Amino acid sequence: MPTVLAGASRLAPERIRHVASPLIELGCALHVLAEPRHHSRVDWAVAVPLPAALRDELSQWTWTVRAVRARFFATSSATGVPSWSDEIAALRARAPEDLAAELVRPLRGRPLSSREVDLDAVRHWSRSRGRAVASLVESLLDAPAEPVRRFLDLLDACWSTWFHEVWDSSRDALAARGRQDRDLAVRDGVLAMLQSLDSSIDIRDSDSAVVQKVQNKRIDLSDRSLLLIPSNHIAPHLFLGEIPGAPLTVIYPATGRGPAVPTAQQVKARLEALAAPDRLQVCRAVASEPRTAGEIAALWNLHPTQVTRHLKALTRANLVTAERQGRFVTYHLNESTLQSLGPHLLTLILR
C-alpha cells in the first residue's frame, strides 16, 4: 500500500532544486489553522493575532489548503528565497480564470494528474461545505475576477497582520535546510537524501525509495525533476505533489525525520489481530503482569489451544511479547505498540 519513488538512481542532482517560499509556507500555516488539533498546535493557532473579520474570511477558504491544496500552495517556479511581494505580485498578474481553476483544484473531482476540471463535480462537492462556500465557488466558476481579488487580498492581509513575522524568523533556516538537502543529494546520492527527509521514507533497493502512505502509487523520478520545500508547518504530513508540467514537489518537516512511521501493512495486521473475538480479553490478561497461555486459559475459562493461537497472532503483530522463563513461556503487553494505535484502546485494556 505504500507510495514508491522509482528511478531515483537515474535522477541527476542538477534536476533537483529547492525553494523557501513564503507563499507555500503560508499555505502550510493556513492548513494548521484549519486543523490545529491534528497538528498538536492548538495553542499556537489560538495565539495567532487574527482579527475576527479575518478569521471569518479565512473560514470561507479553508478548503483550498486542507487535504488537497490549490496549485500555487503546492509548487513553485522559483529557486532560493523569493520575496512575498514578488510572489503575490506574480499571482495578481495572472488571469483570474487561471487562478480560479487552481483554487477549485481541491474540488475538481478528477485525479490530480489530470488537467481537466469537472465543473459539475466542483459544484456538487462545494455544496457539501455549506452555502457560503458553494456560493463562493459558484462565483469563482462564473465570474472569477472579484472572488480571486478577494482571495489575494486575504493572503496579503494574512501577511501584513501576522505571517511576515513568522516568515522573517524562519526564512533563513528553511533556505539553509533546502541547500543542505540539495548538497546531500550531490554528495551521497538521491536515495540517501530522500531517506533523510522524513521517517516515512526508506530506501527499498538501489533504484527506489518507499514512502509509508495510505496510497498505493508508483512515481517514476527518472524522467522528471524534483522540488524540495522544507516547512515548519507541514508536520505530521509529508506532502507529495504531482502536478502536470511541474516537478514532483516534496514538502517535508524542516525539523528532521521525526518518529518512526509504521507501514500500512503493520497497522492493518495489528488491527486484524485485535478484531478476532477474545483477543482483547487475552491482551487484558497480560496487561498487568506476564502470564503463560495455560494460566490465561484457566483464569478466563478459554480453551488452551485457542489462547495459544491468539497469543501467536498477537505476537506476530508485536502487540504482546514472549519471554522464556525456564520451561515456561510468558507473555506481556507491548503498551507502546497499543498506544500507537490509539489511547482509547490502551485505556480500555488497562481498565
Tab-separated table of C-alpha atoms in Angstrom:
chain	number	residue	atom	x	y	z
A	1	MET	CA	0.000	0.000	0.000
A	2	PRO	CA	2.931	2.484	0.116
A	3	THR	CA	3.987	5.047	-2.470
A	4	VAL	CA	7.113	4.016	-4.376
A	5	LEU	CA	9.519	6.601	-5.766
A	6	ALA	CA	11.123	4.653	-8.599
A	7	GLY	CA	14.034	5.594	-10.847
A	8	ALA	CA	15.710	7.625	-8.105
A	9	SER	CA	19.189	6.468	-9.118
A	10	ARG	CA	18.597	7.998	-12.565
A	11	LEU	CA	17.544	11.388	-11.211
A	12	ALA	CA	20.560	13.622	-11.762
A	13	PRO	CA	21.216	16.119	-8.930
A	14	GLU	CA	21.066	19.019	-11.409
A	15	ARG	CA	17.344	18.228	-11.804
A	16	ILE	CA	16.799	18.849	-8.093
A	17	ARG	CA	16.109	22.342	-6.833
A	18	HIS	CA	14.952	23.776	-3.539
A	19	VAL	CA	12.923	26.805	-2.558
A	20	ALA	CA	11.959	28.567	0.638
A	21	SER	CA	8.662	30.072	-0.482
A	22	PRO	CA	6.686	32.402	1.793
A	23	LEU	CA	3.546	31.659	-0.242
A	24	ILE	CA	3.836	27.881	0.162
A	25	GLU	CA	4.750	28.223	3.842
A	26	LEU	CA	1.699	30.426	4.372
A	27	GLY	CA	-0.409	27.697	2.756
A	28	CYS	CA	1.037	25.187	5.230
A	29	ALA	CA	0.363	27.553	8.142
A	30	LEU	CA	-3.232	28.091	6.995
A	31	HIS	CA	-3.661	24.312	6.919
A	32	VAL	CA	-2.562	24.187	10.567
A	33	LEU	CA	-5.025	26.953	11.437
A	34	ALA	CA	-7.777	24.884	9.817
A	35	GLU	CA	-6.821	21.653	11.642
A	36	PRO	CA	-4.739	22.626	14.711
A	37	ARG	CA	-5.628	19.554	16.804
A	38	HIS	CA	-4.325	17.207	14.146
A	39	HIS	CA	-1.005	19.059	14.253
A	40	SER	CA	-0.953	19.301	18.087
A	41	ARG	CA	-0.721	23.077	17.737
A	42	VAL	CA	-3.953	24.330	19.261
A	43	ASP	CA	-2.151	26.841	21.481
A	44	TRP	CA	-0.246	28.210	18.502
A	45	ALA	CA	-3.412	28.559	16.431
A	46	VAL	CA	-5.244	30.370	19.228
A	47	ALA	CA	-2.316	32.775	19.701
A	48	VAL	CA	-2.178	33.833	16.036
A	49	PRO	CA	-3.241	37.510	16.132
A	50	LEU	CA	-6.059	37.424	13.608
A	51	PRO	CA	-8.898	39.965	13.789
A	52	ALA	CA	-12.331	38.365	13.942
A	53	ALA	CA	-13.229	39.545	10.443
A	54	LEU	CA	-10.060	37.966	9.037
A	55	ARG	CA	-10.752	34.672	10.818
A	56	ASP	CA	-14.270	34.657	9.402
A	57	GLU	CA	-12.950	35.269	5.890
A	58	LEU	CA	-10.351	32.508	6.261
A	59	SER	CA	-13.064	30.069	7.276
A	60	GLN	CA	-14.665	30.552	3.845
A	61	TRP	CA	-11.450	29.456	2.098
A	62	THR	CA	-10.045	26.634	4.255
A	63	TRP	CA	-10.996	24.059	1.594
A	64	THR	CA	-8.152	25.432	-0.547
A	65	VAL	CA	-5.487	24.226	1.923
A	66	ARG	CA	-6.880	21.084	3.542
A	67	ALA	CA	-6.476	17.562	2.125
A	68	VAL	CA	-5.695	18.856	-1.381
A	69	ARG	CA	-4.054	22.222	-1.974
A	70	ALA	CA	-4.578	24.920	-4.532
A	71	ARG	CA	-1.752	24.544	-7.051
A	72	PHE	CA	0.209	27.674	-6.064
A	73	PHE	CA	0.373	26.339	-2.478
A	74	ALA	CA	1.878	23.089	-3.785
A	75	THR	CA	4.632	24.050	-6.213
A	76	SER	CA	6.788	26.965	-7.295
A	77	SER	CA	8.808	28.008	-10.316
A	78	ALA	CA	11.213	29.952	-8.105
A	79	THR	CA	14.549	28.888	-6.665
A	80	GLY	CA	16.163	30.046	-3.452
A	81	VAL	CA	14.173	32.564	-1.411
A	82	PRO	CA	11.605	34.583	-3.375
A	83	SER	CA	10.084	37.593	-1.630
A	84	TRP	CA	6.456	37.847	-0.619
A	85	SER	CA	5.970	40.933	-2.773
A	86	ASP	CA	7.272	39.077	-5.827
A	87	GLU	CA	5.093	36.016	-5.213
A	88	ILE	CA	1.873	37.900	-4.548
A	89	ALA	CA	2.551	40.244	-7.498
A	90	ALA	CA	3.017	37.234	-9.775
A	91	LEU	CA	-0.370	35.882	-8.649
A	92	ARG	CA	-2.079	39.247	-9.208
A	93	ALA	CA	-0.601	39.429	-12.705
A	94	ARG	CA	-2.216	36.162	-13.759
A	95	ALA	CA	-5.589	35.850	-15.450
A	96	PRO	CA	-8.385	35.433	-12.866
A	97	GLU	CA	-9.715	32.424	-14.785
A	98	ASP	CA	-6.385	30.614	-14.374
A	99	LEU	CA	-6.179	31.308	-10.653
A	100	ALA	CA	-9.813	30.321	-10.167
A	101	ALA	CA	-9.115	26.969	-11.852
A	102	GLU	CA	-6.222	26.399	-9.439
A	103	LEU	CA	-8.307	27.443	-6.443
A	104	VAL	CA	-11.035	24.897	-7.223
A	105	ARG	CA	-8.426	22.150	-7.728
A	106	PRO	CA	-9.250	20.572	-4.328
A	107	LEU	CA	-12.862	20.120	-5.535
A	108	ARG	CA	-12.151	19.110	-9.111
A	109	GLY	CA	-13.416	15.543	-8.841
A	110	ARG	CA	-10.633	14.123	-11.055
A	111	PRO	CA	-7.164	12.733	-10.359
A	112	LEU	CA	-4.636	15.454	-9.617
A	113	SER	CA	-2.572	14.341	-12.595
A	114	SER	CA	-5.436	15.381	-14.883
A	115	ARG	CA	-5.625	18.896	-16.304
A	116	GLU	CA	-9.384	18.681	-16.731
A	117	VAL	CA	-11.845	20.209	-14.297
A	118	ASP	CA	-15.201	18.530	-13.805
A	119	LEU	CA	-17.344	21.599	-13.156
A	120	ASP	CA	-20.370	19.562	-12.107
A	121	ALA	CA	-18.236	17.745	-9.527
A	122	VAL	CA	-16.768	21.033	-8.276
A	123	ARG	CA	-20.245	22.473	-7.770
A	124	HIS	CA	-21.503	19.286	-6.166
A	125	TRP	CA	-18.689	18.961	-3.617
A	126	SER	CA	-18.699	22.663	-2.814
A	127	ARG	CA	-22.290	22.287	-1.608
A	128	SER	CA	-21.143	19.714	0.947
A	129	ARG	CA	-19.139	22.506	2.604
A	130	GLY	CA	-22.114	24.759	3.205
A	131	ARG	CA	-23.990	27.509	1.417
A	132	ALA	CA	-21.329	30.177	1.834
A	133	VAL	CA	-18.628	28.034	0.229
A	134	ALA	CA	-21.000	26.856	-2.507
A	135	SER	CA	-21.808	30.482	-3.364
A	136	LEU	CA	-18.125	31.396	-3.336
A	137	VAL	CA	-17.205	28.520	-5.634
A	138	GLU	CA	-20.067	29.367	-7.983
A	139	SER	CA	-18.701	32.894	-8.342
A	140	LEU	CA	-15.200	31.527	-8.988
A	141	LEU	CA	-16.577	29.481	-11.857
A	142	ASP	CA	-18.913	32.090	-13.345
A	143	ALA	CA	-17.251	35.485	-12.669
A	144	PRO	CA	-13.807	34.845	-11.148
A	145	ALA	CA	-12.309	38.365	-11.128
A	146	GLU	CA	-13.930	39.537	-7.887
A	147	PRO	CA	-13.537	36.338	-5.770
A	148	VAL	CA	-9.923	35.938	-6.966
A	149	ARG	CA	-9.167	39.534	-5.937
A	150	ARG	CA	-10.869	38.831	-2.617
A	151	PHE	CA	-8.711	35.763	-2.040
A	152	LEU	CA	-5.457	37.538	-2.910
A	153	ASP	CA	-6.409	40.415	-0.608
A	154	LEU	CA	-6.962	37.820	2.101
A	155	LEU	CA	-3.447	36.431	1.587
A	156	ASP	CA	-1.992	39.937	1.727
A	157	ALA	CA	-3.924	40.624	4.923
A	158	CYS	CA	-2.551	37.436	6.495
A	159	TRP	CA	0.952	38.503	5.509
A	160	SER	CA	0.718	42.034	6.893
A	161	THR	CA	-1.214	41.082	10.035
A	162	TRP	CA	0.935	38.217	11.310
A	163	PHE	CA	2.694	35.949	8.844
A	164	HIS	CA	5.503	38.343	7.869
A	165	GLU	CA	6.901	37.987	11.389
A	166	VAL	CA	6.655	34.188	11.224
A	167	TRP	CA	8.480	34.217	7.887
A	168	ASP	CA	11.206	36.637	8.990
A	169	SER	CA	12.075	34.347	11.899
A	170	SER	CA	12.209	31.148	9.838
A	171	ARG	CA	13.231	32.148	6.281
A	172	ASP	CA	16.997	31.727	6.642
A	173	ALA	CA	16.763	28.357	8.410
A	174	LEU	CA	14.380	26.992	5.761
A	175	ALA	CA	16.655	28.172	2.968
A	176	ALA	CA	19.664	26.589	4.677
A	177	ARG	CA	17.836	23.271	5.105
A	178	GLY	CA	16.920	23.212	1.421
A	179	ARG	CA	20.538	23.869	0.391
A	180	GLN	CA	21.737	21.175	2.786
A	181	ASP	CA	19.397	18.577	1.298
A	182	ARG	CA	20.330	19.524	-2.262
A	183	ASP	CA	24.031	19.221	-1.357
A	184	LEU	CA	23.382	15.846	0.271
A	185	ALA	CA	21.896	14.551	-2.988
A	186	VAL	CA	25.038	15.640	-4.849
A	187	ARG	CA	27.391	14.157	-2.248
A	188	ASP	CA	25.667	10.917	-1.172
A	189	GLY	CA	23.068	10.322	-3.855
A	190	VAL	CA	19.363	10.988	-4.313
A	191	LEU	CA	18.228	7.938	-2.331
A	192	ALA	CA	20.254	8.898	0.737
A	193	MET	CA	18.872	12.422	0.527
A	194	LEU	CA	15.276	11.218	0.231
A	195	GLN	CA	15.686	8.932	3.230
A	196	SER	CA	16.984	11.851	5.302
A	197	LEU	CA	13.905	13.989	4.667
A	198	ASP	CA	11.345	12.128	6.762
A	199	SER	CA	10.939	8.950	8.814
A	200	SER	CA	8.221	7.750	6.418
A	201	ILE	CA	10.804	7.394	3.606
A	202	ASP	CA	13.105	4.386	3.380
A	203	ILE	CA	15.383	3.019	0.685
A	204	ARG	CA	13.808	-0.043	-0.930
A	205	ASP	CA	16.574	-1.015	-3.354
A	206	SER	CA	19.327	0.598	-5.422
A	207	ASP	CA	16.817	2.410	-7.628
A	208	SER	CA	13.823	3.279	-5.459
A	209	ALA	CA	12.547	4.561	-2.143
A	210	VAL	CA	9.299	3.718	-0.426
A	211	VAL	CA	7.078	6.280	1.329
A	212	GLN	CA	4.758	4.990	4.039
A	213	LYS	CA	1.442	6.453	2.947
A	214	VAL	CA	-2.055	5.010	2.758
A	215	GLN	CA	-1.863	5.304	-1.003
A	216	ASN	CA	-0.715	2.633	-3.416
A	217	LYS	CA	1.164	4.549	-6.095
A	218	ARG	CA	4.319	4.425	-8.191
A	219	ILE	CA	6.027	7.678	-9.182
A	220	ASP	CA	8.837	7.477	-11.725
A	221	LEU	CA	11.569	10.021	-10.990
A	222	SER	CA	13.824	9.012	-13.876
A	223	ASP	CA	12.219	11.385	-16.365
A	224	ARG	CA	11.182	14.289	-14.166
A	225	SER	CA	12.665	16.854	-11.785
A	226	LEU	CA	12.294	17.248	-8.032
A	227	LEU	CA	11.428	20.311	-5.943
A	228	LEU	CA	12.395	20.271	-2.256
A	229	ILE	CA	10.440	22.548	0.108
A	230	PRO	CA	11.235	22.318	3.837
A	231	SER	CA	8.480	23.629	6.103
A	232	ASN	CA	7.972	24.412	9.776
A	233	HIS	CA	4.232	23.782	9.483
A	234	ILE	CA	3.823	20.612	7.395
A	235	ALA	CA	4.374	18.031	10.170
A	236	PRO	CA	2.991	15.425	10.737
A	237	HIS	CA	2.416	15.288	6.970
A	238	LEU	CA	4.794	14.618	4.127
A	239	PHE	CA	3.301	16.231	1.020
A	240	LEU	CA	3.993	14.746	-2.408
A	241	GLY	CA	2.599	16.985	-5.119
A	242	GLU	CA	2.130	15.589	-8.623
A	243	ILE	CA	1.057	18.454	-10.840
A	244	PRO	CA	1.111	18.349	-14.655
A	245	GLY	CA	4.033	20.293	-16.059
A	246	ALA	CA	5.667	20.758	-12.646
A	247	PRO	CA	8.378	18.855	-10.772
A	248	LEU	CA	7.428	16.322	-8.153
A	249	THR	CA	7.070	18.558	-5.114
A	250	VAL	CA	8.130	17.268	-1.704
A	251	ILE	CA	7.078	19.454	1.240
A	252	TYR	CA	8.670	17.960	4.343
A	253	PRO	CA	9.264	18.877	8.005
A	254	ALA	CA	12.312	21.091	8.379
A	255	THR	CA	12.943	19.709	11.865
A	256	GLY	CA	14.193	16.309	10.667
A	257	ARG	CA	12.994	12.737	10.271
A	258	GLY	CA	10.775	12.604	13.365
A	259	PRO	CA	9.349	9.447	14.999
A	260	ALA	CA	9.200	6.171	13.103
A	261	VAL	CA	6.211	5.704	10.801
A	262	PRO	CA	4.710	2.191	10.681
A	263	THR	CA	3.843	0.649	7.363
A	264	ALA	CA	0.212	0.376	6.328
A	265	GLN	CA	0.631	-3.414	6.380
A	266	GLN	CA	1.834	-3.318	10.003
A	267	VAL	CA	-1.113	-1.224	11.128
A	268	LYS	CA	-3.536	-3.433	9.184
A	269	ALA	CA	-2.047	-6.584	10.743
A	270	ARG	CA	-2.365	-5.136	14.255
A	271	LEU	CA	-5.966	-4.110	13.752
A	272	GLU	CA	-6.829	-7.503	12.261
A	273	ALA	CA	-5.140	-9.238	15.195
A	274	LEU	CA	-7.305	-7.299	17.641
A	275	ALA	CA	-10.503	-7.829	15.647
A	276	ALA	CA	-10.791	-11.545	16.445
A	277	PRO	CA	-13.146	-12.462	19.317
A	278	ASP	CA	-11.451	-12.881	22.741
A	279	ARG	CA	-8.173	-11.211	21.735
A	280	LEU	CA	-8.867	-8.036	23.685
A	281	GLN	CA	-9.506	-10.322	26.649
A	282	VAL	CA	-6.166	-12.040	26.095
A	283	CYS	CA	-4.472	-8.626	25.929
A	284	ARG	CA	-6.149	-7.695	29.201
A	285	ALA	CA	-4.898	-10.900	30.774
A	286	VAL	CA	-1.255	-9.926	30.179
A	287	ALA	CA	-1.644	-6.186	30.740
A	288	SER	CA	-0.790	-6.123	34.436
A	289	GLU	CA	1.721	-8.980	34.636
A	290	PRO	CA	3.271	-11.621	32.369
A	291	ARG	CA	1.257	-14.838	32.104
A	292	THR	CA	1.531	-18.157	30.306
A	293	ALA	CA	-1.029	-19.417	27.810
A	294	GLY	CA	-2.155	-22.079	30.248
A	295	GLU	CA	-2.711	-19.573	33.045
A	296	ILE	CA	-4.736	-17.306	30.772
A	297	ALA	CA	-6.892	-20.230	29.663
A	298	ALA	CA	-7.543	-21.276	33.267
A	299	LEU	CA	-8.287	-17.813	34.645
A	300	TRP	CA	-10.505	-16.667	31.773
A	301	ASN	CA	-12.112	-20.040	31.053
A	302	LEU	CA	-10.814	-20.234	27.488
A	303	HIS	CA	-9.619	-23.258	25.526
A	304	PRO	CA	-5.786	-23.567	25.773
A	305	THR	CA	-5.343	-24.181	22.047
A	306	GLN	CA	-7.413	-21.101	21.257
A	307	VAL	CA	-5.373	-18.973	23.682
A	308	THR	CA	-2.117	-20.196	22.135
A	309	ARG	CA	-3.406	-19.311	18.667
A	310	HIS	CA	-4.432	-15.846	19.854
A	311	LEU	CA	-1.063	-15.223	21.503
A	312	LYS	CA	0.826	-16.229	18.377
A	313	ALA	CA	-1.208	-13.783	16.280
A	314	LEU	CA	-0.741	-11.003	18.833
A	315	THR	CA	2.999	-11.702	18.985
A	316	ARG	CA	3.337	-11.552	15.191
A	317	ALA	CA	1.625	-8.151	15.296
A	318	ASN	CA	4.023	-7.019	18.070
A	319	LEU	CA	1.081	-6.370	20.403
A	320	VAL	CA	2.431	-8.792	23.004
A	321	THR	CA	5.951	-10.103	23.517
A	322	ALA	CA	7.052	-13.563	24.621
A	323	GLU	CA	9.794	-14.380	27.117
A	324	ARG	CA	11.002	-17.797	28.242
A	325	GLN	CA	11.213	-18.409	31.977
A	326	GLY	CA	12.734	-21.873	32.402
A	327	ARG	CA	10.219	-24.327	30.970
A	328	PHE	CA	7.526	-21.640	30.772
A	329	VAL	CA	6.837	-19.037	28.080
A	330	THR	CA	5.246	-15.911	29.486
A	331	TYR	CA	3.620	-13.113	27.549
A	332	HIS	CA	3.235	-9.443	28.374
A	333	LEU	CA	1.529	-6.486	26.746
A	334	ASN	CA	3.507	-4.202	24.420
A	335	GLU	CA	1.987	-0.940	25.619
A	336	SER	CA	3.904	1.308	23.229
A	337	THR	CA	2.526	-0.523	20.179
A	338	LEU	CA	-1.016	-0.389	21.535
A	339	GLN	CA	-0.608	3.286	22.379
A	340	SER	CA	0.414	3.961	18.784
A	341	LEU	CA	-2.937	2.554	17.624
A	342	GLY	CA	-4.825	4.966	19.847
A	343	PRO	CA	-5.050	5.948	23.515
A	344	HIS	CA	-8.653	4.752	23.873
A	345	LEU	CA	-7.648	1.175	23.045
A	346	LEU	CA	-4.904	1.074	25.687
A	347	THR	CA	-7.147	2.788	28.245
A	348	LEU	CA	-9.848	0.150	27.719
A	349	ILE	CA	-7.420	-2.756	28.038
A	350	LEU	CA	-5.826	-1.388	31.221
A	351	ARG	CA	-9.151	-0.914	32.968
